[in-house]
């Protein structure tokens, strides 16, 4: 069984764990160290057992809050999954009648013809 050195609240501990679980142990120890370091900086030196107990309780409090938020989020997700799906919004796009398109093309052709005639007179 591998052993790992972890530091919590400025104190080093030798801890045994299952093979392959060292990263999880170090991650958990890091979380505990954050809480213990905050305690030590606020209160100062305290007995090891009390520091570990208080840090563990602070982590448990945070975990309980996160679990409650997770339950609420899961309940909301289930509620949304069960809600009826709103029908898609219908948007109507006006269709331009072919006569308008033809008339605009005719007007454009006339305007080009007029522009060409004006250019010829101006050049000539």
Short mmCIF file of C-alpha atoms in Angstrom, two decimals:
data_model
loop_
_atom_site.label_atom_id
_atom_site.label_comp_id
_atom_site.label_asym_id
_atom_site.label_seq_id
_atom_site.Cartn_x
_atom_site.Cartn_y
_atom_site.Cartn_z
CA UNK A 1 0.00 0.00 0.00
CA UNK A 2 1.62 3.27 -1.09
CA UNK A 3 2.18 6.08 1.36
CA UNK A 4 1.94 9.76 0.55
CA UNK A 5 3.03 12.86 2.39
CA UNK A 6 0.37 15.52 2.62
CA UNK A 7 0.43 18.94 4.25
CA UNK A 8 -2.60 20.29 6.04
CA UNK A 9 -2.52 23.56 7.92
CA UNK A 10 1.25 23.72 7.75
CA UNK A 11 1.68 20.24 9.22
CA UNK A 12 2.92 17.22 7.31
CA UNK A 13 1.24 13.82 7.60
CA UNK A 14 2.15 10.37 6.26
CA UNK A 15 -0.97 8.71 4.87
CA UNK A 16 -1.45 5.29 3.30
CA UNK A 17 -3.81 4.80 0.39
CA UNK A 18 -4.74 2.27 -2.27
CA UNK A 19 -2.53 2.07 -5.35
CA UNK A 20 -3.65 4.58 -7.96
CA UNK A 21 -5.60 6.72 -5.47
CA UNK A 22 -2.73 9.10 -4.71
CA UNK A 23 -4.10 11.91 -6.96
CA UNK A 24 -7.49 11.73 -5.23
CA UNK A 25 -5.83 11.75 -1.81
CA UNK A 26 -3.74 14.80 -2.75
CA UNK A 27 -6.80 16.58 -4.12
CA UNK A 28 -8.81 15.89 -0.95
CA UNK A 29 -5.85 16.93 1.21
CA UNK A 30 -5.60 20.16 -0.80
CA UNK A 31 -9.24 20.98 -0.02
CA UNK A 32 -8.71 20.24 3.67
CA UNK A 33 -5.49 22.28 3.66
CA UNK A 34 -7.31 25.35 2.33
CA UNK A 35 -9.77 25.23 5.23
CA UNK A 36 -7.10 24.41 7.85
CA UNK A 37 -4.81 27.19 6.59
CA UNK A 38 -7.68 29.68 6.88
CA UNK A 39 -8.26 28.54 10.48
CA UNK A 40 -4.59 28.77 11.38
CA UNK A 41 -4.32 32.27 9.88
CA UNK A 42 -7.41 33.44 11.82
CA UNK A 43 -6.94 31.69 15.14
CA UNK A 44 -3.25 30.82 15.22
CA UNK A 45 -1.67 27.59 16.35
CA UNK A 46 -4.11 25.04 17.70
CA UNK A 47 -3.99 21.35 18.57
CA UNK A 48 -3.78 19.10 15.54
CA UNK A 49 -6.99 17.22 16.29
CA UNK A 50 -8.98 20.42 16.70
CA UNK A 51 -7.55 21.92 13.50
CA UNK A 52 -8.45 18.80 11.52
CA UNK A 53 -11.92 18.59 13.10
CA UNK A 54 -12.74 22.24 12.41
CA UNK A 55 -11.38 22.07 8.84
CA UNK A 56 -13.38 18.89 8.23
CA UNK A 57 -16.55 20.52 9.56
CA UNK A 58 -16.02 23.56 7.33
CA UNK A 59 -15.63 21.28 4.31
CA UNK A 60 -18.70 19.29 5.32
CA UNK A 61 -20.69 22.53 5.57
CA UNK A 62 -19.59 23.58 2.09
CA UNK A 63 -20.36 20.11 0.75
CA UNK A 64 -23.84 20.14 2.30
CA UNK A 65 -24.54 23.52 0.66
CA UNK A 66 -23.35 22.25 -2.71
CA UNK A 67 -25.42 19.09 -2.38
CA UNK A 68 -28.53 21.17 -1.65
CA UNK A 69 -27.86 23.33 -4.72
CA UNK A 70 -27.33 20.18 -6.79
CA UNK A 71 -30.66 18.72 -5.59
CA UNK A 72 -32.42 21.98 -6.46
CA UNK A 73 -30.79 22.08 -9.89
CA UNK A 74 -31.72 18.44 -10.56
CA UNK A 75 -35.32 19.10 -9.49
CA UNK A 76 -35.48 22.10 -11.82
CA UNK A 77 -33.98 20.05 -14.64
CA UNK A 78 -36.57 17.30 -14.16
CA UNK A 79 -39.32 19.91 -14.09
CA UNK A 80 -38.07 21.40 -17.35
CA UNK A 81 -37.78 17.96 -18.95
CA UNK A 82 -41.40 17.25 -18.05
CA UNK A 83 -42.70 20.62 -19.27
CA UNK A 84 -44.59 20.64 -22.57
CA UNK A 85 -42.59 21.91 -25.50
CA UNK A 86 -43.89 25.19 -26.82
CA UNK A 87 -44.82 25.10 -30.49
CA UNK A 88 -42.39 26.98 -32.71
CA UNK A 89 -43.25 30.59 -33.37
CA UNK A 90 -44.78 31.09 -36.78
CA UNK A 91 -43.25 33.88 -38.81
CA UNK A 92 -44.79 34.86 -42.11
CA UNK A 93 -42.60 36.34 -44.77
CA UNK A 94 -44.37 38.42 -47.39
CA UNK A 95 -43.97 37.16 -50.92
CA UNK A 96 -43.28 39.72 -53.61
CA UNK A 97 -45.64 39.17 -56.53
CA UNK A 98 -43.92 38.44 -59.86
CA UNK A 99 -45.54 41.57 -61.41
CA UNK A 100 -43.60 43.80 -59.00
CA UNK A 101 -40.33 42.10 -59.86
CA UNK A 102 -41.06 42.44 -63.59
CA UNK A 103 -42.00 46.11 -63.23
CA UNK A 104 -38.80 46.86 -61.27
CA UNK A 105 -36.72 45.12 -63.96
CA UNK A 106 -38.44 47.17 -66.64
CA UNK A 107 -37.84 50.42 -64.73
CA UNK A 108 -34.17 49.52 -64.29
CA UNK A 109 -33.83 48.84 -68.02
CA UNK A 110 -35.45 52.21 -68.85
CA UNK A 111 -33.17 54.03 -66.41
CA UNK A 112 -30.12 52.43 -68.00
CA UNK A 113 -31.35 53.35 -71.47
CA UNK A 114 -31.89 56.98 -70.36
CA UNK A 115 -28.43 57.08 -68.76
CA UNK A 116 -26.90 55.73 -71.97
CA UNK A 117 -28.73 58.33 -74.10
CA UNK A 118 -27.57 61.15 -71.80
CA UNK A 119 -23.98 59.94 -71.99
CA UNK A 120 -24.13 59.83 -75.81
CA UNK A 121 -25.47 63.40 -76.04
CA UNK A 122 -22.85 64.61 -73.55
CA UNK A 123 -20.04 62.97 -75.52
CA UNK A 124 -21.28 64.02 -78.90
#
